[in-house]
Amino acid sequence: MTSRRRRGERRVTIEDVARAAGVSSATVSFVVNDKPGVRLTDGTKERVWRAVEELGYRPNAMAQTLSRGRSSFIGLVADAIATTPFAGQIIRGAQDEAWRHGYVLLVANTEGVGDVEANALAMMHEHRVTGVLYSTWYHRKVEPPAGLGELSHVLVDCYADDPDVPAVVPDEVQGGRLATTVLLDRGHRRIAFITSTEPAPATFGRLAGYEGALTDRGLTLDPDLVVAVHPEQEGGYTAAATLLDRPDPPTAVFCYNDRVAMGLYDALRERGLSVPGDVAVVGFDNQEVIAGHLRPPLSTVALPHYELGVEGVRMLLALRAGELEPPMRRLITCPPVMRSSV
Amino acid sequence: MTSRRRRGERRVTIEDVARAAGVSSATVSFVVNDKPGVRLTDGTKERVWRAVEELGYRPNAMAQTLSRGRSSFIGLVADAIATTPFAGQIIRGAQDEAWRHGYVLLVANTEGVGDVEANALAMMHEHRVTGVLYSTWYHRKVEPPAGLGELSHVLVDCYADDPDVPAVVPDEVQGGRLATTVLLDRGHRRIAFITSTEPAPATFGRLAGYEGALTDRGLTLDPDLVVAVHPEQEGGYTAAATLLDRPDPPTAVFCYNDRVAMGLYDALRERGLSVPGDVAVVGFDNQEVIAGHLRPPLSTVALPHYELGVEGVRMLLALRAGELEPPMRRLITCPPVMRSSV
C-alpha cells in the first residue's frame, strides 16, 4: 500500500448516500442495516437504496479495507458483555461503523473490574488503537479510568462530569415524553409512572419527560401516581398494590423498564384486570426476550444501543481528524416500538 | 522482546495450580472466576486459593503479556452478539482464558450474514491470528465457512459433520437428565416435558436425557406427557392446555427453556394453579432476566457458555501446539441453578 494509492481513492461514504437521497446519514444507516423498530416510509427506503446502488456504496467496507492493507484498530472497552444483550448491540453498531471506515474493532470486556480495565486499556495502547470507545451497559456518569486519558476516547452510554469529554447517550427525557404521549394520545388522563429508586440519568430524565408530556396537555403531575421501586419485576409487582388499591386508580401505567412491566402484568392478572382493556401499559428498553413475549406483547420505547455504537465511532473519527464539533455530549433519540399493550 | 527472553520465562499456568491443589483445571477456573451456579466446597476453594498464592498464578495474565511485548491474537467469530447475552458469556470465557495465556481476543460479530463472515475471517487472517473460535449462539450443526479452513479453528457451541473437526458443545443429554432428576428427587412420577419442534441437538439431547432419567428409576416415558412447541413463551402457554386439561395431569413439568417456562407460568396462574404447590417446574438456559425474576423464581439448568469459551481457547492452543488429544468433540456439563419452582 502506498500513500499515493490511498490518496487516489475516493471512497463512497454514508454521507454521500445521505446527500444523494436527501436524508440524514442516520436514516441511511437505519435503512442499510434494516433496523427493527425504526419506522421509515417505503419512499424513503427506496430513495436510499437507489442512492446506494448509483453510488456503489458498500455498507460493509471491510473488503475495501483489506485491499488497502492492514487495517487500524478502534478499541471498545465494555463493562458487561455477558450480562445483557445491550452491550452486544453497542458492539454491533460500533463494528458496522468501524468497518465502513476501514477500521477493525478490538473489544475488551472488563465486567467493571478495575485492574482488568487497566489491562484492557494497556492492551489497546500496545496495539496502537486509533482511539477507544468506553462504554457502560446502562446510562450513567463515570469517572473515566486513568489509562483512558492517554488515548483519544469517546464515552458511549455514559458521560463524565466535564461536559467537554466527548460522550453519546440516550435521550431519556425524549423517551419519557414519548412513552407518556403514547398513552395521552389514547385518551388516558390518569397515567401512573412506576419509576426507579436508583439515582440514575434514566430516572431523572424519564420523570422529566413524563411531567413534560403531561404539562403539554394542560395536566398536572399527581405525586400519588408516581411510585419508585427497585427496577425489576418484583418492583413492578409490588407497585401495583400502591397504585391500584385506591379509590381513583390510574387507567394507564408508564413503567421504568420492561422488567417492571412484566411484574406489573403478573399483579394485574392476579387482580383479574386485563391489558390494555382495564389498564394500558408502556415499558422502556425494548428488551426483546420480555417485551416481545408478554401477554399481550408490550408496547415500549427502545434504547438506541446500536445507534450509540455507530455515533461513538463517528465522533471518535471526527475527533481524530480534528473535526469534532459541539455538542460534545450528544443525545440519541429513543424510538417507539408499538405492540399490543396500549 | 527477544525469543531468548521468552524462552527464559516459565509462566505459572492454570494446570500448575490444578496439580498443586489436587483438582481439575476447570475447578481452578471456577474458583478464580468465582462462577455463580457452580457448587464447590469451602475446602476446595481454600486449596485452590492457597495454590494460586504459593505459585504466584495470575488469572489475568495481561500484565505479563504486556511485559513481553506485543501480544498475539485469537479470533472469535460470533453470529449473534446483539440478540442474546449468551454470545457475551462465550466472549467473556474466551477472553479470560486468552488473556491468561498472553493472547488478545479479536472479536467479530457477523449476525450470521455470509459476506460479513467472509470479511471477518479475512480480517482475522490479515492480523495473523493464532487461530479462530467459530461460535454460534445456540447449539447446532454448522457448515464451516470456506475461509475457516485456512486458519486453525475450534467450533464453539456448534459442530461439523466431520467428527475430527475440534468442537466444544454443551452436554444436552446430561442437562436433560439433570432437570428430570431434580423433579424425580422431589417424588414426582408424572413429569411432562414441553420440548421444541426445532430439529436441534438440544431437542434430541434433552429428550434423551429426560427418558434416561425416567428409565433409571424404572419409569416409562408416556408420550402423552411430551408436547413439542415453538420454544418461546407462547409455546409454553399453549402447551399447558394439552397437558393440564386431561384426567391425569402431570405434577411436574420440565420445560425446554426458561422462555417456555415463563409462558407456562402464565397459563398456570390463569388456571389458579400454584408453582410449585400444584405443579413443579424446571427450565433450561438460566436466562437470568427471566429465570431469576419469575414468581416464584425458576429452578433451571444453566448452559455453560462461559466454560465453552474457556475450553474453546484451551483446545485451540493445544491444537496449535500439536498437543490436542481426543476426543475432538467435547461436552461441557450443564450445572443446576436451584431457585423456588420445585
XYZ file of C-alpha atoms in Angstrom:
684
model
C 0.000 0.000 0.000
C 1.366 3.425 -0.912
C 0.013 6.692 0.312
C -0.290 7.708 -3.331
C -2.703 4.904 -3.936
C -4.679 5.814 -0.871
C -4.898 9.436 -1.988
C -6.025 8.346 -5.425
C -9.008 6.544 -3.937
C -12.307 8.228 -3.256
C -14.414 6.003 -1.062
C -18.162 6.481 -1.178
C -19.246 7.400 2.332
C -22.551 7.162 4.097
C -22.688 10.952 3.923
C -22.521 10.804 0.111
C -25.500 8.471 0.096
C -27.366 10.700 2.552
C -26.788 13.765 0.348
C -27.880 11.950 -2.797
C -31.020 10.581 -1.134
C -31.852 13.830 0.638
C -31.945 12.196 4.058
C -29.761 12.175 7.177
C -26.887 9.712 7.410
C -28.652 8.195 10.417
C -31.565 7.373 8.123
C -29.186 5.768 5.623
C -27.734 3.716 8.457
C -31.198 2.621 9.555
C -32.147 1.579 6.039
C -28.990 -0.303 5.088
C -28.903 -2.033 8.446
C -32.618 -2.808 8.294
C -33.147 -1.603 11.838
C -36.208 -3.083 13.508
C -38.324 -0.633 15.458
C -37.493 2.318 13.216
C -40.412 3.475 11.109
C -39.486 4.800 7.682
C -41.760 5.244 4.680
C -41.243 2.988 1.681
C -40.465 6.102 -0.353
C -37.544 6.979 1.920
C -36.221 3.424 1.807
C -36.402 3.389 -1.995
C -34.554 6.703 -2.292
C -31.796 5.418 -0.010
C -31.392 2.115 -1.820
C -31.347 3.882 -5.203
C -28.549 6.169 -3.963
C -26.683 3.161 -2.525
C -26.789 1.455 -5.901
C -25.999 4.503 -8.032
C -23.012 5.483 -5.922
C -21.807 1.947 -5.356
C -21.800 2.411 -1.581
C -20.795 -0.708 0.347
C -22.092 -0.801 3.916
C -19.522 -3.434 4.814
C -16.367 -1.786 3.625
C -14.134 -4.492 5.098
C -13.234 -5.718 1.614
C -12.084 -2.227 0.659
C -10.097 -2.019 3.854
C -8.371 -5.301 3.177
C -7.416 -4.169 -0.331
C -5.563 -1.273 1.296
C -3.507 -3.495 3.557
C -3.540 -3.983 7.303
C -6.366 -2.066 8.902
C -6.194 0.053 12.021
C -7.947 -0.614 15.291
C -10.601 1.130 17.255
C -10.845 -0.145 20.816
C -14.085 -0.802 22.645
C -13.932 -1.285 26.401
C -17.270 -2.580 27.700
C -18.254 -3.376 31.263
C -20.917 -6.054 30.963
C -20.815 -8.036 27.731
C -22.045 -11.162 29.448
C -24.945 -9.799 31.441
C -27.258 -8.201 28.896
C -27.684 -8.096 25.146
C -27.346 -4.299 25.361
C -23.541 -4.333 25.217
C -23.851 -6.580 22.173
C -25.915 -4.001 20.352
C -23.347 -1.291 21.072
C -20.632 -3.638 19.756
C -22.623 -4.351 16.622
C -23.233 -0.667 15.875
C -19.607 0.240 16.564
C -18.293 -2.661 14.493
C -20.515 -1.847 11.498
C -19.474 1.802 11.502
C -15.787 0.984 12.149
C -15.710 -1.485 9.240
C -17.409 1.063 7.000
C -14.472 3.384 7.613
C -11.819 0.704 7.305
C -11.174 0.042 10.985
C -11.285 -3.168 12.976
C -12.891 -3.192 16.410
C -10.796 -4.551 19.258
C -13.251 -5.473 22.019
C -12.331 -5.911 25.686
C -14.827 -6.941 28.300
C -13.988 -5.816 31.840
C -17.116 -6.656 33.862
C -16.345 -3.349 35.578
C -13.258 -4.697 37.369
C -10.608 -2.006 37.792
C -7.421 -3.916 37.044
C -8.981 -5.770 34.129
C -9.940 -2.360 32.778
C -6.388 -1.075 33.236
C -5.026 -4.152 31.442
C -7.537 -3.706 28.636
C -6.510 -0.091 28.106
C -2.821 -1.051 28.200
C -3.544 -3.692 25.569
C -5.346 -1.103 23.401
C -2.381 1.226 23.776
C 0.034 -1.544 22.836
C -1.891 -2.205 19.637
C -1.796 1.494 18.783
C -5.538 1.896 18.523
C -6.796 4.996 16.765
C -8.928 5.615 19.826
C -11.180 3.977 22.368
C -14.909 3.824 22.970
C -15.515 3.399 26.683
C -18.985 2.011 27.225
C -21.285 1.013 30.065
C -24.361 -1.155 29.756
C -26.646 1.341 31.418
C -26.601 5.102 31.093
C -24.633 6.643 33.945
C -21.999 9.133 34.969
C -18.488 7.652 35.113
C -15.095 8.601 36.424
C -13.000 7.828 33.319
C -10.132 5.493 34.308
C -6.619 6.916 34.361
C -5.407 4.980 31.307
C -8.144 6.434 29.134
C -6.626 9.904 29.174
C -3.619 8.753 27.123
C -5.872 7.695 24.255
C -8.408 9.555 22.119
C -11.721 8.479 23.534
C -15.481 8.812 23.390
C -17.791 7.713 26.194
C -20.709 5.606 24.988
C -23.877 5.249 27.095
C -22.072 7.155 29.824
C -20.615 10.624 30.410
C -18.082 12.441 32.576
C -18.549 15.413 34.871
C -16.589 17.514 32.400
C -19.023 18.466 29.602
C -16.128 18.717 27.131
C -15.385 14.988 27.258
C -16.997 13.554 24.100
C -19.936 11.344 25.014
C -23.039 9.907 23.404
C -26.053 8.866 25.492
C -29.753 8.057 25.012
C -32.212 10.965 25.201
C -34.040 9.855 28.341
C -36.233 12.968 28.518
C -37.471 12.489 24.964
C -38.035 8.786 25.696
C -40.088 9.508 28.815
C -42.091 12.123 26.965
C -42.738 9.683 24.126
C -43.921 6.869 26.414
C -46.339 9.227 28.173
C -47.562 10.787 24.933
C -48.419 7.365 23.516
C -50.816 6.937 26.467
C -52.158 10.503 26.307
C -52.920 10.002 22.611
C -55.154 7.059 23.538
C -57.211 9.360 25.734
C -55.720 8.447 29.112
C -55.566 11.238 31.699
C -54.694 9.379 34.889
C -51.318 7.941 33.891
C -49.104 6.484 36.609
C -45.319 6.260 36.391
C -43.542 3.390 38.138
C -40.055 4.861 38.332
C -36.775 3.694 39.794
C -35.222 4.332 43.185
C -31.789 4.484 41.539
C -30.334 7.992 41.183
C -29.520 7.490 37.503
C -29.894 9.721 34.427
C -32.697 7.433 33.241
C -34.619 8.075 36.468
C -34.331 11.855 36.288
C -34.729 12.072 32.527
C -37.752 9.819 32.138
C -39.537 11.573 35.024
C -38.855 14.961 33.415
C -40.203 13.628 30.115
C -43.301 12.234 31.835
C -44.026 15.546 33.533
C -43.290 17.494 30.347
C -45.761 15.440 28.330
C -48.486 15.938 30.963
C -47.823 19.676 31.130
C -48.019 19.960 27.354
C -51.614 18.730 27.571
C -52.535 21.030 30.455
C -52.324 18.233 33.046
C -50.509 18.360 36.361
C -48.302 15.613 37.724
C -50.125 13.859 40.608
C -47.430 12.725 43.073
C -49.699 9.860 44.198
C -49.334 8.364 40.722
C -45.530 8.252 40.814
C -44.150 5.224 42.661
C -40.414 4.499 42.918
C -39.288 0.868 43.093
C -36.213 -1.273 42.558
C -36.443 -1.525 38.765
C -37.019 -5.264 38.417
C -40.060 -7.496 38.026
C -40.528 -7.623 41.799
C -40.745 -3.824 41.943
C -43.438 -3.663 39.279
C -45.402 -6.340 41.107
C -45.376 -4.536 44.458
C -46.056 -1.099 42.948
C -49.376 -2.429 41.665
C -50.811 -2.570 45.183
C -49.987 1.101 45.824
C -51.436 2.222 42.507
C -54.475 0.012 42.064
C -55.876 -0.408 45.572
C -57.011 3.207 45.789
C -60.317 4.944 45.117
C -59.207 6.529 41.828
C -56.723 4.150 40.221
C -54.875 5.111 37.045
C -56.118 3.821 33.689
C -52.593 3.609 32.281
C -49.090 2.972 33.605
C -45.732 4.015 32.169
C -43.123 1.579 33.526
C -39.478 2.500 34.030
C -38.446 -0.604 32.097
C -39.832 -3.782 30.559
C -38.897 -5.873 33.599
C -41.043 -3.642 35.823
C -43.865 -4.028 33.290
C -43.501 -7.825 33.465
C -44.040 -7.716 37.253
C -46.957 -5.339 36.849
C -48.575 -7.745 34.346
C -48.462 -10.501 36.993
C -50.128 -8.251 39.575
C -52.816 -7.143 37.111
C -53.569 -10.753 36.176
C -53.950 -11.675 39.842
C -56.493 -8.857 40.215
C -58.418 -10.025 37.167
C -57.541 -6.841 35.273
C -56.767 -7.001 31.564
C -54.133 -5.209 29.481
C -54.930 -2.878 27.755
C -58.709 -3.090 28.442
C -58.542 -2.201 32.129
C -55.021 -0.789 32.311
C -52.818 0.285 29.399
C -49.079 -0.294 29.905
C -45.974 1.128 28.246
C -42.480 -0.112 29.056
C -38.971 1.092 28.292
C -35.795 -0.637 26.952
C -37.356 -2.954 24.356
C -35.707 -5.952 25.956
C -36.945 -8.277 23.228
C -36.985 -11.540 25.193
C -39.505 -9.958 27.567
C -41.326 -7.183 25.697
C -41.985 -9.232 22.575
C -43.416 -12.166 24.506
C -45.558 -10.874 27.352
C -49.308 -11.498 27.139
C -50.219 -9.171 25.434
C -46.899 -8.135 23.836
C -45.639 -4.905 25.397
C -45.556 -1.522 23.667
C -42.337 0.127 24.737
C -39.620 2.655 23.981
C -36.343 1.278 22.648
C -32.919 2.199 23.947
C -30.852 3.087 20.873
C -27.792 0.963 21.680
C -26.925 0.190 18.064
C -27.028 3.893 17.211
C -24.918 4.745 20.280
C -22.201 2.448 18.922
C -22.431 3.980 15.450
C -22.323 7.560 16.724
C -19.472 6.744 19.122
C -17.271 5.640 16.218
C -18.255 8.678 14.143
C -17.384 11.027 16.988
C -14.078 9.270 17.576
C -13.041 9.507 13.930
C -14.088 13.178 13.806
C -12.110 13.802 16.994
C -9.012 12.199 15.480
C -9.439 14.258 12.332
C -9.729 17.444 14.398
C -13.240 17.891 13.077
C -15.405 17.101 16.076
C -17.862 19.959 16.520
C -20.098 20.752 19.508
C -22.073 19.486 21.220
C -19.536 17.177 22.827
C -22.298 15.387 24.722
C -24.794 14.065 22.199
C -28.276 12.651 22.692
C -29.705 9.822 20.604
C -33.462 9.548 20.142
C -35.283 6.603 21.740
C -37.811 5.286 19.175
C -41.241 3.789 19.964
C -41.901 0.071 19.482
C -45.647 -0.421 19.352
C -47.125 -3.808 20.232
C -50.473 -4.534 21.927
C -50.486 -3.156 25.480
C -51.989 0.288 24.826
C 11.203 -8.730 23.037
C 13.743 -11.400 22.132
C 12.988 -15.056 21.746
C 15.763 -15.764 24.255
C 13.889 -13.815 26.871
C 10.674 -15.608 26.049
C 12.391 -18.981 26.335
C 13.841 -17.995 29.701
C 10.419 -17.439 31.173
C 8.353 -20.128 32.844
C 4.829 -18.872 33.300
C 2.670 -20.414 36.001
C -0.291 -21.999 34.266
C -3.726 -22.950 35.461
C -2.601 -26.578 35.134
C 0.196 -25.954 37.653
C -2.340 -24.630 40.130
C -4.642 -27.572 39.459
C -1.838 -30.076 40.118
C -0.777 -28.307 43.317
C -4.350 -28.139 44.619
C -5.234 -31.660 43.521
C -8.212 -30.524 41.463
C -9.062 -30.195 37.775
C -8.114 -27.042 35.929
C -11.826 -26.469 35.329
C -12.257 -26.291 39.105
C -9.428 -23.780 39.354
C -11.120 -21.726 36.653
C -14.444 -21.851 38.518
C -12.817 -20.747 41.769
C -10.661 -17.908 40.459
C -13.500 -16.643 38.302
C -15.992 -17.008 41.157
C -18.524 -18.706 38.905
C -22.111 -18.435 40.094
C -24.127 -21.611 39.894
C -21.151 -23.890 40.482
C -21.171 -25.588 43.860
C -17.735 -26.144 45.399
C -16.897 -26.891 48.998
C -15.055 -24.268 51.030
C -12.198 -26.762 51.412
C -11.732 -26.974 47.663
C -11.819 -23.226 47.313
C -9.220 -22.809 50.049
C -6.880 -25.352 48.467
C -7.136 -23.584 45.119
C -6.516 -20.123 46.544
C -3.534 -21.415 48.577
C -2.024 -22.886 45.398
C -2.725 -19.654 43.497
C -0.850 -17.677 46.139
C 2.044 -20.080 46.601
C 2.705 -20.376 42.876
C 2.051 -16.718 42.133
C -0.506 -17.601 39.498
C -2.170 -14.545 37.934
C -5.596 -15.219 36.465
C -5.362 -12.066 34.372
C -2.015 -12.544 32.750
C -2.398 -9.476 30.570
C 0.280 -7.634 32.532
C 2.716 -10.493 31.888
C 1.804 -10.409 28.242
C 2.437 -6.712 28.002
C 5.847 -7.089 29.620
C 6.761 -9.454 26.771
C 5.777 -7.005 24.070
C 3.002 -7.067 21.516
C 0.642 -9.939 22.157
C -0.791 -12.316 19.615
C -4.419 -12.608 18.615
C -7.024 -15.274 18.883
C -10.039 -14.567 16.699
C -13.629 -15.112 17.767
C -16.295 -15.066 15.068
C -19.758 -14.958 16.653
C -23.115 -14.908 14.929
C -25.426 -13.093 17.334
C -23.701 -10.773 19.773
C -26.610 -8.383 19.790
C -29.503 -10.758 20.262
C -28.753 -12.609 23.483
C -26.384 -12.388 26.422
C -25.198 -15.917 25.560
C -22.627 -14.776 22.993
C -21.341 -12.363 25.621
C -20.673 -15.178 28.048
C -18.720 -17.104 25.413
C -16.711 -13.941 24.722
C -16.014 -13.464 28.414
C -14.827 -17.032 28.905
C -12.672 -16.937 25.775
C -11.202 -13.551 26.686
C -10.333 -14.611 30.243
C -8.590 -17.768 29.049
C -6.880 -15.998 26.122
C -5.508 -13.286 28.412
C -4.311 -15.915 30.874
C -2.150 -17.340 28.094
C -0.983 -13.991 26.784
C -3.327 -13.623 23.830
C -5.724 -10.861 22.901
C -9.176 -11.737 21.613
C -10.199 -10.182 18.313
C -13.997 -10.357 18.195
C -16.070 -10.133 15.035
C -19.839 -10.189 15.064
C -21.444 -11.433 11.862
C -25.146 -11.792 12.725
C -24.882 -14.903 10.579
C -24.520 -12.955 7.315
C -22.306 -14.816 4.832
C -20.267 -11.977 3.372
C -19.767 -10.329 6.737
C -18.451 -13.682 7.940
C -16.085 -13.918 4.976
C -14.842 -10.395 5.674
C -14.376 -11.187 9.342
C -12.287 -14.258 8.553
C -10.227 -12.293 6.023
C -9.626 -9.674 8.708
C -8.538 -12.384 11.171
C -6.192 -13.754 8.537
C -4.766 -10.311 7.867
C -3.982 -9.868 11.544
C -2.234 -13.236 11.604
C -4.374 -14.697 14.371
C -3.073 -17.801 16.095
C -6.426 -19.376 15.349
C -10.144 -18.773 15.339
C -13.049 -19.770 17.542
C -16.167 -20.000 15.406
C -19.211 -19.749 17.606
C -22.983 -19.795 17.349
C -25.403 -18.581 19.989
C -27.346 -21.798 20.095
C -26.006 -25.312 19.838
C -26.270 -26.554 16.268
C -24.529 -28.289 13.400
C -22.766 -25.913 11.027
C -21.202 -25.983 7.613
C -17.880 -24.295 8.441
C -17.364 -21.367 6.036
C -14.700 -21.703 3.343
C -12.318 -19.140 4.876
C -12.167 -21.052 8.144
C -10.192 -23.912 6.641
C -7.143 -21.696 6.115
C -6.911 -20.991 9.852
C -6.546 -23.233 12.899
C -10.019 -23.331 14.348
C -12.275 -24.729 17.038
C -16.062 -24.697 16.802
C -17.741 -23.375 19.961
C -21.383 -24.214 20.732
C -21.561 -25.834 17.310
C -20.026 -28.769 15.457
C -19.362 -30.022 11.944
C -20.409 -33.270 10.286
C -16.799 -34.410 10.403
C -16.145 -35.657 13.968
C -12.454 -34.758 13.646
C -13.134 -31.030 13.486
C -12.394 -29.750 17.023
C -15.592 -28.609 18.698
C -16.924 -27.940 22.178
C -20.642 -28.066 22.937
C -22.968 -28.306 25.961
C -23.856 -31.791 27.191
C -27.576 -31.644 26.388
C -28.239 -35.245 27.420
C -26.700 -34.709 30.849
C -28.655 -31.440 31.191
C -31.968 -33.079 30.333
C -31.216 -35.926 32.700
C -30.377 -33.461 35.461
C -33.562 -31.391 35.021
C -35.677 -34.544 35.184
C -33.774 -35.994 38.137
C -34.342 -32.803 40.141
C -38.078 -33.446 39.787
C -37.813 -37.208 40.416
C -35.871 -36.485 43.598
C -38.841 -34.447 44.866
C -41.054 -37.502 44.473
C -42.704 -36.608 41.155
C -43.601 -39.531 38.901
C -45.806 -37.895 36.265
C -43.313 -35.440 34.781
C -44.180 -33.756 31.494
C -41.620 -32.425 29.037
C -42.507 -29.406 26.907
C -39.937 -29.825 24.160
C -39.154 -27.935 20.970
C -40.329 -28.502 17.417
C -36.876 -27.453 16.176
C -34.671 -30.328 14.968
C -31.701 -29.177 17.072
C -29.161 -31.047 19.236
C -30.827 -29.524 22.304
C -34.149 -31.069 21.280
C -32.754 -34.555 20.743
C -30.318 -34.423 23.654
C -32.679 -33.129 26.319
C -35.353 -35.638 25.312
C -32.817 -38.468 25.560
C -31.774 -37.192 28.988
C -35.405 -36.964 30.114
C -36.093 -40.523 29.007
C -32.836 -41.788 30.504
C -33.631 -40.307 33.900
C -37.102 -41.869 33.879
C -35.727 -45.255 32.847
C -33.112 -45.115 35.614
C -35.987 -45.005 38.116
C -37.936 -47.787 36.449
C -40.411 -45.404 34.811
C -41.503 -45.417 31.186
C -41.812 -42.332 29.024
C -45.513 -41.537 28.495
C -45.807 -39.986 25.006
C -48.896 -38.050 26.139
C -46.656 -36.119 28.524
C -44.284 -34.927 25.810
C -45.533 -31.880 23.916
C -43.488 -30.138 21.227
C -43.933 -26.382 20.748
C -42.146 -23.409 19.244
C -39.719 -22.768 22.116
C -40.934 -19.347 23.210
C -43.311 -18.063 25.893
C -46.298 -18.526 23.564
C -45.421 -22.222 23.157
C -45.296 -22.817 26.894
C -48.617 -21.084 27.307
C -50.422 -23.177 24.705
C -48.824 -26.451 25.827
C -50.472 -26.004 29.213
C -53.909 -26.712 27.740
C -52.757 -30.043 26.270
C -51.065 -31.127 29.480
C -53.389 -29.849 32.182
C -56.885 -30.281 30.735
C -56.719 -34.071 30.937
C -57.905 -36.596 33.525
C -54.427 -37.397 34.868
C -52.383 -34.200 34.554
C -48.654 -34.179 35.381
C -47.491 -32.884 38.772
C -44.273 -31.511 37.333
C -43.070 -30.053 34.031
C -39.586 -29.897 32.574
C -39.534 -27.007 30.101
C -37.240 -26.896 27.073
C -36.104 -23.399 28.087
C -36.849 -20.593 30.528
C -38.974 -18.732 27.997
C -41.274 -21.737 27.662
C -41.471 -21.878 31.464
C -42.470 -18.204 31.555
C -45.426 -18.896 29.252
C -46.361 -21.964 31.281
C -46.358 -19.848 34.465
C -48.944 -17.523 32.864
C -51.183 -20.455 31.932
C -50.905 -21.983 35.417
C -51.786 -18.654 37.032
C -54.871 -18.328 34.838
C -55.983 -21.791 35.990
C -55.441 -20.865 39.645
C -52.621 -23.403 39.946
C -49.576 -22.557 42.052
C -45.880 -23.249 41.470
C -44.516 -25.482 42.950
C -47.514 -26.459 45.135
C -49.736 -27.695 42.302
C -47.152 -28.041 39.552
C -43.368 -28.061 39.918
C -41.435 -26.500 37.033
C -37.823 -26.749 35.859
C -36.475 -24.664 32.997
C -33.297 -24.712 30.919
C -30.792 -21.990 29.878
C -30.679 -19.915 33.079
C -31.580 -16.786 31.162
C -31.165 -14.591 34.224
C -33.513 -11.759 33.275
C -36.354 -14.280 33.175
C -35.424 -17.216 35.425
C -34.258 -15.075 38.338
C -37.405 -12.941 38.339
C -40.421 -15.129 37.684
C -42.900 -15.600 40.526
C -41.627 -17.851 42.072
C -38.032 -17.684 40.743
C -37.358 -20.571 38.373
C -35.129 -23.562 39.108
C -33.290 -24.316 35.914
C -30.253 -25.862 34.237
C -27.575 -23.455 33.057
C -25.987 -23.501 29.646
C -22.216 -23.385 30.262
C -21.396 -20.588 27.811
C -18.528 -19.182 29.846
C -16.930 -22.626 30.069
C -17.449 -23.191 26.328
C -15.379 -20.065 25.660
C -12.665 -21.175 28.091
C -12.449 -24.693 26.656
C -12.507 -23.380 23.094
C -9.341 -21.349 23.730
C -7.670 -24.267 25.501
C -8.401 -26.611 22.606
C -7.164 -24.044 20.088
C -3.872 -23.518 21.916
C -3.403 -27.288 22.288
C -4.174 -27.696 18.591
C -1.535 -25.106 17.668
C 0.986 -26.796 19.941
C 0.254 -30.151 18.297
C -0.976 -31.440 21.641
C -4.716 -31.696 21.127
C -5.809 -35.146 22.178
C -9.125 -36.924 21.556
C -11.996 -36.509 21.877
C -12.113 -33.778 19.251
C -15.766 -33.095 20.066
C -16.023 -32.252 23.756
C -19.054 -31.967 26.003
C -19.341 -29.422 28.815
C -21.553 -30.177 31.806
C -24.707 -28.101 32.307
C -24.936 -27.250 36.041
C -28.173 -26.907 38.069
C -29.340 -23.498 39.313
C -31.840 -24.104 42.078
C -34.410 -21.433 42.919
C -38.006 -21.915 44.145
C -40.094 -23.646 41.477
C -39.624 -27.271 42.588
